PDB file of N, CA, C and O in Angstrom:
ATOM      1  N   UNK A   1    -121.584   8.263-295.135  1.00 71.00           N
ATOM      2  CA  UNK A   1    -121.888   9.657-294.827  1.00 71.00           C
ATOM      3  C   UNK A   1    -121.731  10.499-296.099  1.00 71.00           C
ATOM      4  O   UNK A   1    -120.678  10.507-296.716  1.00 71.00           O
ATOM      5  N   UNK A   2    -122.799  11.188-296.453  1.00 89.00           N
ATOM      6  CA  UNK A   2    -122.759  11.999-297.660  1.00 89.00           C
ATOM      7  C   UNK A   2    -122.324  13.428-297.311  1.00 89.00           C
ATOM      8  O   UNK A   2    -122.890  14.048-296.422  1.00 89.00           O
ATOM      9  N   UNK A   3    -121.305  13.933-298.015  1.00 95.00           N
ATOM     10  CA  UNK A   3    -120.899  15.322-297.784  1.00 95.00           C
ATOM     11  C   UNK A   3    -122.030  16.265-298.201  1.00 95.00           C
ATOM     12  O   UNK A   3    -122.842  15.937-299.068  1.00 95.00           O
ATOM     13  N   UNK A   4    -122.076  17.435-297.582  1.00 95.00           N
ATOM     14  CA  UNK A   4    -123.159  18.374-297.888  1.00 95.00           C
ATOM     15  C   UNK A   4    -122.713  19.538-298.757  1.00 95.00           C
ATOM     16  O   UNK A   4    -123.545  20.204-299.359  1.00 95.00           O
ATOM     17  N   UNK A   5    -121.412  19.802-298.820  1.00 97.00           N
ATOM     18  CA  UNK A   5    -120.908  20.898-299.651  1.00 97.00           C
ATOM     19  C   UNK A   5    -119.794  20.384-300.551  1.00 97.00           C
ATOM     20  O   UNK A   5    -119.216  19.322-300.297  1.00 97.00           O
ATOM     21  N   UNK A   6    -119.491  21.170-301.567  1.00 97.00           N
ATOM     22  CA  UNK A   6    -118.391  20.826-302.467  1.00 97.00           C
ATOM     23  C   UNK A   6    -117.083  20.729-301.683  1.00 97.00           C
ATOM     24  O   UNK A   6    -116.301  19.803-301.884  1.00 97.00           O
ATOM     25  N   UNK A   7    -116.881  21.655-300.761  1.00 97.00           N
ATOM     26  CA  UNK A   7    -115.645  21.664-299.968  1.00 97.00           C
ATOM     27  C   UNK A   7    -115.530  20.405-299.111  1.00 97.00           C
ATOM     28  O   UNK A   7    -114.465  19.822-298.981  1.00 97.00           O
ATOM     29  N   UNK A   8    -116.668  19.985-298.517  1.00 97.00           N
ATOM     30  CA  UNK A   8    -116.667  18.753-297.715  1.00 97.00           C
ATOM     31  C   UNK A   8    -116.340  17.540-298.589  1.00 97.00           C
ATOM     32  O   UNK A   8    -115.620  16.638-298.175  1.00 97.00           O
ATOM     33  N   UNK A   9    -116.883  17.535-299.809  1.00 98.00           N
ATOM     34  CA  UNK A   9    -116.643  16.417-300.726  1.00 98.00           C
ATOM     35  C   UNK A   9    -115.176  16.354-301.127  1.00 98.00           C
ATOM     36  O   UNK A   9    -114.583  15.276-301.162  1.00 98.00           O
ATOM     37  N   UNK A  10    -114.585  17.518-301.423  1.00 97.00           N
ATOM     38  CA  UNK A  10    -113.164  17.555-301.780  1.00 97.00           C
ATOM     39  C   UNK A  10    -112.328  17.046-300.606  1.00 97.00           C
ATOM     40  O   UNK A  10    -111.409  16.244-300.793  1.00 97.00           O
ATOM     41  N   UNK A  11    -112.655  17.484-299.392  1.00 97.00           N
ATOM     42  CA  UNK A  11    -111.918  17.039-298.209  1.00 97.00           C
ATOM     43  C   UNK A  11    -112.041  15.526-298.033  1.00 97.00           C
ATOM     44  O   UNK A  11    -111.065  14.856-297.673  1.00 97.00           O
ATOM     45  N   UNK A  12    -113.223  14.994-298.313  1.00 97.00           N
ATOM     46  CA  UNK A  12    -113.435  13.547-298.167  1.00 97.00           C
ATOM     47  C   UNK A  12    -112.579  12.756-299.156  1.00 97.00           C
ATOM     48  O   UNK A  12    -112.047  11.699-298.813  1.00 97.00           O
ATOM     49  N   UNK A  13    -112.405  13.268-300.377  1.00 97.00           N
ATOM     50  CA  UNK A  13    -111.576  12.549-301.356  1.00 97.00           C
ATOM     51  C   UNK A  13    -110.141  12.417-300.870  1.00 97.00           C
ATOM     52  O   UNK A  13    -109.461  11.458-301.214  1.00 97.00           O
ATOM     53  N   UNK A  14    -109.676  13.363-300.080  1.00 96.00           N
ATOM     54  CA  UNK A  14    -108.305  13.323-299.571  1.00 96.00           C
ATOM     55  C   UNK A  14    -108.125  12.235-298.502  1.00 96.00           C
ATOM     56  O   UNK A  14    -107.004  11.885-298.156  1.00 96.00           O
ATOM     57  N   UNK A  15    -109.240  11.697-298.007  1.00 96.00           N
ATOM     58  CA  UNK A  15    -109.188  10.653-296.989  1.00 96.00           C
ATOM     59  C   UNK A  15    -109.306   9.254-297.587  1.00 96.00           C
ATOM     60  O   UNK A  15    -109.248   8.269-296.855  1.00 96.00           O
ATOM     61  N   UNK A  16    -109.497   9.168-298.902  1.00 97.00           N
ATOM     62  CA  UNK A  16    -109.590   7.852-299.538  1.00 97.00           C
ATOM     63  C   UNK A  16    -108.317   7.076-299.253  1.00 97.00           C
ATOM     64  O   UNK A  16    -107.217   7.605-299.367  1.00 97.00           O
ATOM     65  N   UNK A  17    -108.462   5.806-298.900  1.00 96.00           N
ATOM     66  CA  UNK A  17    -107.296   4.988-298.580  1.00 96.00           C
ATOM     67  C   UNK A  17    -106.738   4.291-299.819  1.00 96.00           C
ATOM     68  O   UNK A  17    -105.606   3.817-299.806  1.00 96.00           O
ATOM     69  N   UNK A  18    -107.531   4.230-300.870  1.00 96.00           N
ATOM     70  CA  UNK A  18    -107.112   3.639-302.137  1.00 96.00           C
ATOM     71  C   UNK A  18    -107.398   4.645-303.240  1.00 96.00           C
ATOM     72  O   UNK A  18    -108.386   5.369-303.167  1.00 96.00           O
ATOM     73  N   UNK A  19    -106.550   4.663-304.240  1.00 97.00           N
ATOM     74  CA  UNK A  19    -106.716   5.594-305.362  1.00 97.00           C
ATOM     75  C   UNK A  19    -107.848   5.121-306.273  1.00 97.00           C
ATOM     76  O   UNK A  19    -107.856   3.978-306.727  1.00 97.00           O
ATOM     77  N   UNK A  20    -108.818   6.010-306.566  1.00 98.00           N
ATOM     78  CA  UNK A  20    -109.868   5.644-307.521  1.00 98.00           C
ATOM     79  C   UNK A  20    -109.283   5.364-308.908  1.00 98.00           C
ATOM     80  O   UNK A  20    -108.146   5.745-309.208  1.00 98.00           O
ATOM     81  N   UNK A  21    -110.074   4.723-309.753  1.00 98.00           N
ATOM     82  CA  UNK A  21    -109.619   4.425-311.111  1.00 98.00           C
ATOM     83  C   UNK A  21    -109.421   5.723-311.895  1.00 98.00           C
ATOM     84  O   UNK A  21    -109.955   6.776-311.522  1.00 98.00           O
ATOM     85  N   UNK A  22    -108.666   5.641-312.974  1.00 97.00           N
ATOM     86  CA  UNK A  22    -108.454   6.828-313.810  1.00 97.00           C
ATOM     87  C   UNK A  22    -109.774   7.390-314.317  1.00 97.00           C
ATOM     88  O   UNK A  22    -109.957   8.606-314.368  1.00 97.00           O
ATOM     89  N   UNK A  23    -110.694   6.503-314.695  1.00 97.00           N
ATOM     90  CA  UNK A  23    -112.005   6.946-315.181  1.00 97.00           C
ATOM     91  C   UNK A  23    -112.750   7.729-314.096  1.00 97.00           C
ATOM     92  O   UNK A  23    -113.336   8.780-314.358  1.00 97.00           O
ATOM     93  N   UNK A  24    -112.708   7.209-312.860  1.00 98.00           N
ATOM     94  CA  UNK A  24    -113.365   7.895-311.740  1.00 98.00           C
ATOM     95  C   UNK A  24    -112.688   9.229-311.440  1.00 98.00           C
ATOM     96  O   UNK A  24    -113.361  10.235-311.202  1.00 98.00           O
ATOM     97  N   UNK A  25    -111.368   9.237-311.479  1.00 98.00           N
ATOM     98  CA  UNK A  25    -110.629  10.485-311.228  1.00 98.00           C
ATOM     99  C   UNK A  25    -110.944  11.536-312.286  1.00 98.00           C
ATOM    100  O   UNK A  25    -111.106  12.720-311.961  1.00 98.00           O
ATOM    101  N   UNK A  26    -111.045  11.121-313.535  1.00 98.00           N
ATOM    102  CA  UNK A  26    -111.376  12.070-314.602  1.00 98.00           C
ATOM    103  C   UNK A  26    -112.778  12.630-314.431  1.00 98.00           C
ATOM    104  O   UNK A  26    -113.011  13.819-314.660  1.00 98.00           O
ATOM    105  N   UNK A  27    -113.706  11.787-314.019  1.00 98.00           N
ATOM    106  CA  UNK A  27    -115.076  12.267-313.801  1.00 98.00           C
ATOM    107  C   UNK A  27    -115.099  13.265-312.640  1.00 98.00           C
ATOM    108  O   UNK A  27    -115.756  14.307-312.722  1.00 98.00           O
ATOM    109  N   UNK A  28    -114.374  12.958-311.571  1.00 98.00           N
ATOM    110  CA  UNK A  28    -114.267  13.896-310.450  1.00 98.00           C
ATOM    111  C   UNK A  28    -113.684  15.229-310.918  1.00 98.00           C
ATOM    112  O   UNK A  28    -114.183  16.295-310.563  1.00 98.00           O
ATOM    113  N   UNK A  29    -112.630  15.153-311.709  1.00 98.00           N
ATOM    114  CA  UNK A  29    -111.976  16.361-312.219  1.00 98.00           C
ATOM    115  C   UNK A  29    -112.950  17.194-313.049  1.00 98.00           C
ATOM    116  O   UNK A  29    -113.088  18.399-312.845  1.00 98.00           O
ATOM    117  N   UNK A  30    -113.615  16.550-313.999  1.00 98.00           N
ATOM    118  CA  UNK A  30    -114.532  17.265-314.881  1.00 98.00           C
ATOM    119  C   UNK A  30    -115.667  17.931-314.123  1.00 98.00           C
ATOM    120  O   UNK A  30    -116.012  19.090-314.375  1.00 98.00           O
ATOM    121  N   UNK A  31    -116.247  17.197-313.177  1.00 98.00           N
ATOM    122  CA  UNK A  31    -117.337  17.774-312.380  1.00 98.00           C
ATOM    123  C   UNK A  31    -116.841  18.914-311.498  1.00 98.00           C
ATOM    124  O   UNK A  31    -117.509  19.942-311.357  1.00 98.00           O
ATOM    125  N   UNK A  32    -115.650  18.752-310.923  1.00 98.00           N
ATOM    126  CA  UNK A  32    -115.094  19.806-310.065  1.00 98.00           C
ATOM    127  C   UNK A  32    -114.860  21.084-310.864  1.00 98.00           C
ATOM    128  O   UNK A  32    -115.226  22.179-310.436  1.00 98.00           O
ATOM    129  N   UNK A  33    -114.244  20.944-312.035  1.00 98.00           N
ATOM    130  CA  UNK A  33    -113.961  22.126-312.871  1.00 98.00           C
ATOM    131  C   UNK A  33    -115.265  22.793-313.307  1.00 98.00           C
ATOM    132  O   UNK A  33    -115.363  24.020-313.316  1.00 98.00           O
ATOM    133  N   UNK A  34    -116.271  21.995-313.664  1.00 98.00           N
ATOM    134  CA  UNK A  34    -117.556  22.556-314.084  1.00 98.00           C
ATOM    135  C   UNK A  34    -118.222  23.269-312.906  1.00 98.00           C
ATOM    136  O   UNK A  34    -118.788  24.347-313.064  1.00 98.00           O
ATOM    137  N   UNK A  35    -118.119  22.684-311.711  1.00 98.00           N
ATOM    138  CA  UNK A  35    -118.740  23.269-310.515  1.00 98.00           C
ATOM    139  C   UNK A  35    -118.053  24.557-310.093  1.00 98.00           C
ATOM    140  O   UNK A  35    -118.702  25.479-309.586  1.00 98.00           O
ATOM    141  N   UNK A  36    -116.746  24.643-310.304  1.00 98.00           N
ATOM    142  CA  UNK A  36    -116.013  25.818-309.821  1.00 98.00           C
ATOM    143  C   UNK A  36    -115.792  26.888-310.890  1.00 98.00           C
ATOM    144  O   UNK A  36    -115.681  28.060-310.562  1.00 98.00           O
ATOM    145  N   UNK A  37    -115.736  26.489-312.160  1.00 98.00           N
ATOM    146  CA  UNK A  37    -115.430  27.455-313.217  1.00 98.00           C
ATOM    147  C   UNK A  37    -116.496  27.570-314.294  1.00 98.00           C
ATOM    148  O   UNK A  37    -116.461  28.492-315.100  1.00 98.00           O
ATOM    149  N   UNK A  38    -117.423  26.612-314.365  1.00 98.00           N
ATOM    150  CA  UNK A  38    -118.433  26.628-315.417  1.00 98.00           C
ATOM    151  C   UNK A  38    -117.890  25.994-316.686  1.00 98.00           C
ATOM    152  O   UNK A  38    -116.934  25.236-316.653  1.00 98.00           O
ATOM    153  N   UNK A  39    -118.525  26.320-317.804  1.00 98.00           N
ATOM    154  CA  UNK A  39    -118.147  25.708-319.082  1.00 98.00           C
ATOM    155  C   UNK A  39    -116.686  25.954-319.429  1.00 98.00           C
ATOM    156  O   UNK A  39    -116.153  27.038-319.187  1.00 98.00           O
ATOM    157  N   UNK A  40    -116.072  24.938-320.006  1.00 97.00           N
ATOM    158  CA  UNK A  40    -114.672  25.001-320.426  1.00 97.00           C
ATOM    159  C   UNK A  40    -114.563  25.847-321.694  1.00 97.00           C
ATOM    160  O   UNK A  40    -115.090  25.483-322.735  1.00 97.00           O
ATOM    161  N   UNK A  41    -113.882  26.972-321.580  1.00 96.00           N
ATOM    162  CA  UNK A  41    -113.692  27.863-322.726  1.00 96.00           C
ATOM    163  C   UNK A  41    -112.234  27.859-323.202  1.00 96.00           C
ATOM    164  O   UNK A  41    -111.849  28.679-324.022  1.00 96.00           O
ATOM    165  N   UNK A  42    -111.438  26.947-322.675  1.00 95.00           N
ATOM    166  CA  UNK A  42    -110.020  26.889-323.040  1.00 95.00           C
ATOM    167  C   UNK A  42    -109.846  26.114-324.340  1.00 95.00           C
ATOM    168  O   UNK A  42    -110.742  25.400-324.769  1.00 95.00           O
ATOM    169  N   UNK A  43    -108.679  26.260-324.937  1.00 94.00           N
ATOM    170  CA  UNK A  43    -108.384  25.512-326.159  1.00 94.00           C
ATOM    171  C   UNK A  43    -107.959  24.094-325.807  1.00 94.00           C
ATOM    172  O   UNK A  43    -107.317  23.861-324.793  1.00 94.00           O
ATOM    173  N   UNK A  44    -108.320  23.173-326.693  1.00 93.00           N
ATOM    174  CA  UNK A  44    -107.948  21.773-326.489  1.00 93.00           C
ATOM    175  C   UNK A  44    -106.421  21.645-326.538  1.00 93.00           C
ATOM    176  O   UNK A  44    -105.787  22.163-327.441  1.00 93.00           O
ATOM    177  N   UNK A  45    -105.839  20.934-325.565  1.00 94.00           N
ATOM    178  CA  UNK A  45    -104.388  20.727-325.594  1.00 94.00           C
ATOM    179  C   UNK A  45    -103.997  19.928-326.844  1.00 94.00           C
ATOM    180  O   UNK A  45    -104.721  19.028-327.258  1.00 94.00           O
ATOM    181  N   UNK A  46    -102.887  20.275-327.394  1.00 85.00           N
ATOM    182  CA  UNK A  46    -102.453  19.594-328.613  1.00 85.00           C
ATOM    183  C   UNK A  46    -101.325  18.620-328.350  1.00 85.00           C
ATOM    184  O   UNK A  46    -100.918  18.391-327.218  1.00 85.00           O
ATOM    185  N   UNK A  47    -100.822  18.068-329.427  1.00 80.00           N
ATOM    186  CA  UNK A  47     -99.657  17.190-329.338  1.00 80.00           C
ATOM    187  C   UNK A  47     -99.929  15.900-328.618  1.00 80.00           C
ATOM    188  O   UNK A  47    -100.989  15.303-328.753  1.00 80.00           O
ATOM    189  N   UNK A  48     -98.963  15.499-327.833  1.00 92.00           N
ATOM    190  CA  UNK A  48     -99.023  14.196-327.190  1.00 92.00           C
ATOM    191  C   UNK A  48     -99.242  14.298-325.687  1.00 92.00           C
ATOM    192  O   UNK A  48     -98.863  13.406-324.941  1.00 92.00           O
ATOM    193  N   UNK A  49     -99.865  15.405-325.252  1.00 94.00           N
ATOM    194  CA  UNK A  49    -100.168  15.556-323.833  1.00 94.00           C
ATOM    195  C   UNK A  49    -101.501  14.862-323.551  1.00 94.00           C
ATOM    196  O   UNK A  49    -102.554  15.487-323.454  1.00 94.00           O
ATOM    197  N   UNK A  50    -101.439  13.535-323.468  1.00 94.00           N
ATOM    198  CA  UNK A  50    -102.647  12.728-323.352  1.00 94.00           C
ATOM    199  C   UNK A  50    -103.390  12.989-322.040  1.00 94.00           C
ATOM    200  O   UNK A  50    -104.620  12.967-322.009  1.00 94.00           O
ATOM    201  N   UNK A  51    -102.656  13.235-320.966  1.00 95.00           N
ATOM    202  CA  UNK A  51    -103.286  13.491-319.670  1.00 95.00           C
ATOM    203  C   UNK A  51    -104.097  14.787-319.733  1.00 95.00           C
ATOM    204  O   UNK A  51    -105.249  14.819-319.306  1.00 95.00           O
ATOM    205  N   UNK A  52    -103.501  15.841-320.276  1.00 96.00           N
ATOM    206  CA  UNK A  52    -104.208  17.120-320.398  1.00 96.00           C
ATOM    207  C   UNK A  52    -105.415  16.985-321.322  1.00 96.00           C
ATOM    208  O   UNK A  52    -106.480  17.555-321.061  1.00 96.00           O
ATOM    209  N   UNK A  53    -105.278  16.220-322.391  1.00 95.00           N
ATOM    210  CA  UNK A  53    -106.383  16.014-323.329  1.00 95.00           C
ATOM    211  C   UNK A  53    -107.525  15.251-322.659  1.00 95.00           C
ATOM    212  O   UNK A  53    -108.705  15.572-322.866  1.00 95.00           O
ATOM    213  N   UNK A  54    -107.199  14.266-321.834  1.00 96.00           N
ATOM    214  CA  UNK A  54    -108.229  13.497-321.130  1.00 96.00           C
ATOM    215  C   UNK A  54    -108.973  14.384-320.132  1.00 96.00           C
ATOM    216  O   UNK A  54    -110.201  14.319-320.017  1.00 96.00           O
ATOM    217  N   UNK A  55    -108.221  15.230-319.427  1.00 97.00           N
ATOM    218  CA  UNK A  55    -108.842  16.151-318.474  1.00 97.00           C
ATOM    219  C   UNK A  55    -109.745  17.148-319.204  1.00 97.00           C
ATOM    220  O   UNK A  55    -110.863  17.428-318.766  1.00 97.00           O
ATOM    221  N   UNK A  56    -109.262  17.656-320.323  1.00 97.00           N
ATOM    222  CA  UNK A  56    -110.034  18.592-321.132  1.00 97.00           C
ATOM    223  C   UNK A  56    -111.348  17.938-321.568  1.00 97.00           C
ATOM    224  O   UNK A  56    -112.427  18.515-321.430  1.00 97.00           O
ATOM    225  N   UNK A  57    -111.266  16.721-322.083  1.00 97.00           N
ATOM    226  CA  UNK A  57    -112.451  16.007-322.564  1.00 97.00           C
ATOM    227  C   UNK A  57    -113.435  15.739-321.427  1.00 97.00           C
ATOM    228  O   UNK A  57    -114.653  15.840-321.618  1.00 97.00           O
ATOM    229  N   UNK A  58    -112.904  15.392-320.259  1.00 98.00           N
ATOM    230  CA  UNK A  58    -113.772  15.132-319.118  1.00 98.00           C
ATOM    231  C   UNK A  58    -114.533  16.392-318.727  1.00 98.00           C
ATOM    232  O   UNK A  58    -115.740  16.345-318.478  1.00 98.00           O
ATOM    233  N   UNK A  59    -113.857  17.517-318.684  1.00 98.00           N
ATOM    234  CA  UNK A  59    -114.510  18.780-318.337  1.00 98.00           C
ATOM    235  C   UNK A  59    -115.547  19.140-319.404  1.00 98.00           C
ATOM    236  O   UNK A  59    -116.670  19.532-319.094  1.00 98.00           O
ATOM    237  N   UNK A  60    -115.189  18.960-320.675  1.00 98.00           N
ATOM    238  CA  UNK A  60    -116.106  19.288-321.772  1.00 98.00           C
ATOM    239  C   UNK A  60    -117.373  18.430-321.730  1.00 98.00           C
ATOM    240  O   UNK A  60    -118.431  18.852-322.183  1.00 98.00           O
ATOM    241  N   UNK A  61    -117.276  17.223-321.170  1.00 98.00           N
ATOM    242  CA  UNK A  61    -118.434  16.327-321.104  1.00 98.00           C
ATOM    243  C   UNK A  61    -119.567  16.926-320.267  1.00 98.00           C
ATOM    244  O   UNK A  61    -120.720  16.534-320.415  1.00 98.00           O
ATOM    245  N   UNK A  62    -119.247  17.876-319.424  1.00 98.00           N
ATOM    246  CA  UNK A  62    -120.251  18.478-318.541  1.00 98.00           C
ATOM    247  C   UNK A  62    -120.666  19.880-318.993  1.00 98.00           C
ATOM    248  O   UNK A  62    -121.353  20.585-318.266  1.00 98.00           O
ATOM    249  N   UNK A  63    -120.282  20.249-320.194  1.00 98.00           N
ATOM    250  CA  UNK A  63    -120.625  21.568-320.742  1.00 98.00           C
ATOM    251  C   UNK A  63    -122.145  21.754-320.703  1.00 98.00           C
ATOM    252  O   UNK A  63    -122.901  20.851-321.049  1.00 98.00           O
ATOM    253  N   UNK A  64    -122.568  22.923-320.257  1.00 98.00           N
ATOM    254  CA  UNK A  64    -123.987  23.235-320.201  1.00 98.00           C
ATOM    255  C   UNK A  64    -124.623  22.926-318.851  1.00 98.00           C
ATOM    256  O   UNK A  64    -125.708  23.406-318.554  1.00 98.00           O
ATOM    257  N   UNK A  65    -123.930  22.146-318.040  1.00 98.00           N
ATOM    258  CA  UNK A  65    -124.437  21.837-316.700  1.00 98.00           C
ATOM    259  C   UNK A  65    -124.137  23.042-315.809  1.00 98.00           C
ATOM    260  O   UNK A  65    -123.043  23.593-315.857  1.00 98.00           O
ATOM    261  N   UNK A  66    -125.105  23.471-315.024  1.00 98.00           N
ATOM    262  CA  UNK A  66    -124.880  24.624-314.150  1.00 98.00           C
ATOM    263  C   UNK A  66    -123.854  24.273-313.073  1.00 98.00           C
ATOM    264  O   UNK A  66    -123.628  23.092-312.776  1.00 98.00           O
ATOM    265  N   UNK A  67    -123.258  25.313-312.495  1.00 98.00           N
ATOM    266  CA  UNK A  67    -122.269  25.080-311.434  1.00 98.00           C
ATOM    267  C   UNK A  67    -122.896  24.318-310.271  1.00 98.00           C
ATOM    268  O   UNK A  67    -122.285  23.411-309.720  1.00 98.00           O
ATOM    269  N   UNK A  68    -124.129  24.677-309.903  1.00 98.00           N
ATOM    270  CA  UNK A  68    -124.762  23.996-308.765  1.00 98.00           C
ATOM    271  C   UNK A  68    -125.110  22.548-309.106  1.00 98.00           C
ATOM    272  O   UNK A  68    -124.968  21.666-308.258  1.00 98.00           O
ATOM    273  N   UNK A  69    -125.547  22.281-310.336  1.00 98.00           N
ATOM    274  CA  UNK A  69    -125.813  20.898-310.753  1.00 98.00           C
ATOM    275  C   UNK A  69    -124.527  20.079-310.737  1.00 98.00           C
ATOM    276  O   UNK A  69    -124.524  18.922-310.296  1.00 98.00           O
ATOM    277  N   UNK A  70    -123.446  20.673-311.236  1.00 98.00           N
ATOM    278  CA  UNK A  70    -122.164  19.968-311.253  1.00 98.00           C
ATOM    279  C   UNK A  70    -121.678  19.703-309.828  1.00 98.00           C
ATOM    280  O   UNK A  70    -121.158  18.624-309.538  1.00 98.00           O
ATOM    281  N   UNK A  71    -121.867  20.670-308.941  1.00 98.00           N
ATOM    282  CA  UNK A  71    -121.466  20.483-307.542  1.00 98.00           C
ATOM    283  C   UNK A  71    -122.263  19.343-306.911  1.00 98.00           C
ATOM    284  O   UNK A  71    -121.703  18.492-306.216  1.00 98.00           O
ATOM    285  N   UNK A  72    -123.571  19.314-307.172  1.00 98.00           N
ATOM    286  CA  UNK A  72    -124.409  18.235-306.636  1.00 98.00           C
ATOM    287  C   UNK A  72    -123.962  16.877-307.177  1.00 98.00           C
ATOM    288  O   UNK A  72    -123.902  15.898-306.440  1.00 98.00           O
ATOM    289  N   UNK A  73    -123.642  16.833-308.469  1.00 98.00           N
ATOM    290  CA  UNK A  73    -123.178  15.583-309.082  1.00 98.00           C
ATOM    291  C   UNK A  73    -121.842  15.146-308.492  1.00 98.00           C
ATOM    292  O   UNK A  73    -121.610  13.958-308.256  1.00 98.00           O
ATOM    293  N   UNK A  74    -120.960  16.108-308.250  1.00 98.00           N
ATOM    294  CA  UNK A  74    -119.657  15.820-307.641  1.00 98.00           C
ATOM    295  C   UNK A  74    -119.858  15.231-306.244  1.00 98.00           C
ATOM    296  O   UNK A  74    -119.257  14.211-305.897  1.00 98.00           O
ATOM    297  N   UNK A  75    -120.722  15.878-305.456  1.00 98.00           N
ATOM    298  CA  UNK A  75    -120.994  15.407-304.091  1.00 98.00           C
ATOM    299  C   UNK A  75    -121.560  13.993-304.122  1.00 98.00           C
ATOM    300  O   UNK A  75    -121.137  13.127-303.343  1.00 98.00           O
ATOM    301  N   UNK A  76    -122.501  13.741-305.038  1.00 98.00           N
ATOM    302  CA  UNK A  76    -123.083  12.399-305.162  1.00 98.00           C
ATOM    303  C   UNK A  76    -122.024  11.366-305.537  1.00 98.00           C
ATOM    304  O   UNK A  76    -122.012  10.258-305.001  1.00 98.00           O
ATOM    305  N   UNK A  77    -121.145  11.730-306.475  1.00 98.00           N
ATOM    306  CA  UNK A  77    -120.096  10.808-306.906  1.00 98.00           C
ATOM    307  C   UNK A  77    -119.129  10.514-305.764  1.00 98.00           C
ATOM    308  O   UNK A  77    -118.745   9.356-305.548  1.00 98.00           O
ATOM    309  N   UNK A  78    -118.742  11.531-305.016  1.00 98.00           N
ATOM    310  CA  UNK A  78    -117.835  11.319-303.888  1.00 98.00           C
ATOM    311  C   UNK A  78    -118.492  10.416-302.845  1.00 98.00           C
ATOM    312  O   UNK A  78    -117.848   9.512-302.307  1.00 98.00           O
ATOM    313  N   UNK A  79    -119.775  10.629-302.577  1.00 97.00           N
ATOM    314  CA  UNK A  79    -120.486   9.776-301.621  1.00 97.00           C
ATOM    315  C   UNK A  79    -120.474   8.324-302.085  1.00 97.00           C
ATOM    316  O   UNK A  79    -120.236   7.410-301.297  1.00 97.00           O
ATOM    317  N   UNK A  80    -120.698   8.133-303.372  1.00 97.00           N
ATOM    318  CA  UNK A  80    -120.691   6.780-303.957  1.00 97.00           C
ATOM    319  C   UNK A  80    -119.282   6.165-303.868  1.00 97.00           C
ATOM    320  O   UNK A  80    -119.125   5.011-303.464  1.00 97.00           O
ATOM    321  N   UNK A  81    -118.264   6.938-304.220  1.00 97.00           N
ATOM    322  CA  UNK A  81    -116.893   6.422-304.207  1.00 97.00           C
ATOM    323  C   UNK A  81    -116.387   6.179-302.780  1.00 97.00           C
ATOM    324  O   UNK A  81    -115.555   5.287-302.573  1.00 97.00           O
ATOM    325  N   UNK A  82    -116.882   6.956-301.833  1.00 96.00           N
ATOM    326  CA  UNK A  82    -116.386   6.809-300.458  1.00 96.00           C
ATOM    327  C   UNK A  82    -116.708   5.422-299.900  1.00 96.00           C
ATOM    328  O   UNK A  82    -115.959   4.906-299.079  1.00 96.00           O
ATOM    329  N   UNK A  83    -117.788   4.809-300.373  1.00 94.00           N
ATOM    330  CA  UNK A  83    -118.100   3.462-299.898  1.00 94.00           C
ATOM    331  C   UNK A  83    -117.087   2.439-300.418  1.00 94.00           C
ATOM    332  O   UNK A  83    -116.879   1.386-299.820  1.00 94.00           O
ATOM    333  N   UNK A  84    -116.418   2.771-301.517  1.00 95.00           N
ATOM    334  CA  UNK A  84    -115.393   1.868-302.095  1.00 95.00           C
ATOM    335  C   UNK A  84    -113.994   2.162-301.582  1.00 95.00           C
ATOM    336  O   UNK A  84    -113.183   1.258-301.424  1.00 95.00           O
ATOM    337  N   UNK A  85    -113.704   3.438-301.325  1.00 96.00           N
ATOM    338  CA  UNK A  85    -112.312   3.840-301.089  1.00 96.00           C
ATOM    339  C   UNK A  85    -111.987   4.339-299.689  1.00 96.00           C
ATOM    340  O   UNK A  85    -110.859   4.711-299.428  1.00 96.00           O
ATOM    341  N   UNK A  86    -112.962   4.354-298.803  1.00 93.00           N
ATOM    342  CA  UNK A  86    -112.666   4.777-297.426  1.00 93.00           C
ATOM    343  C   UNK A  86    -112.441   3.576-296.536  1.00 93.00           C
ATOM    344  O   UNK A  86    -112.962   2.526-296.723  1.00 93.00           O
TER     345      UNK A  86
END
């Protein structure tokens, strides 16, 4: 079952019975941030905060994608992942 809205897709991720891979989680994060906030205008995290840096990089990977395109991509990704994790 493919979710039809960003909110439905987010709700579906909470029903996953197994945790997606870190790569999949980062892609979900980046698409979600792009869909809800648009291009990342924040400064890159410094130091040894590798988790924050990975999240920053994931969001930056979608720079230039419109909010609606990012939302559609997020929904598609959740639909794809739901077959693995539900």
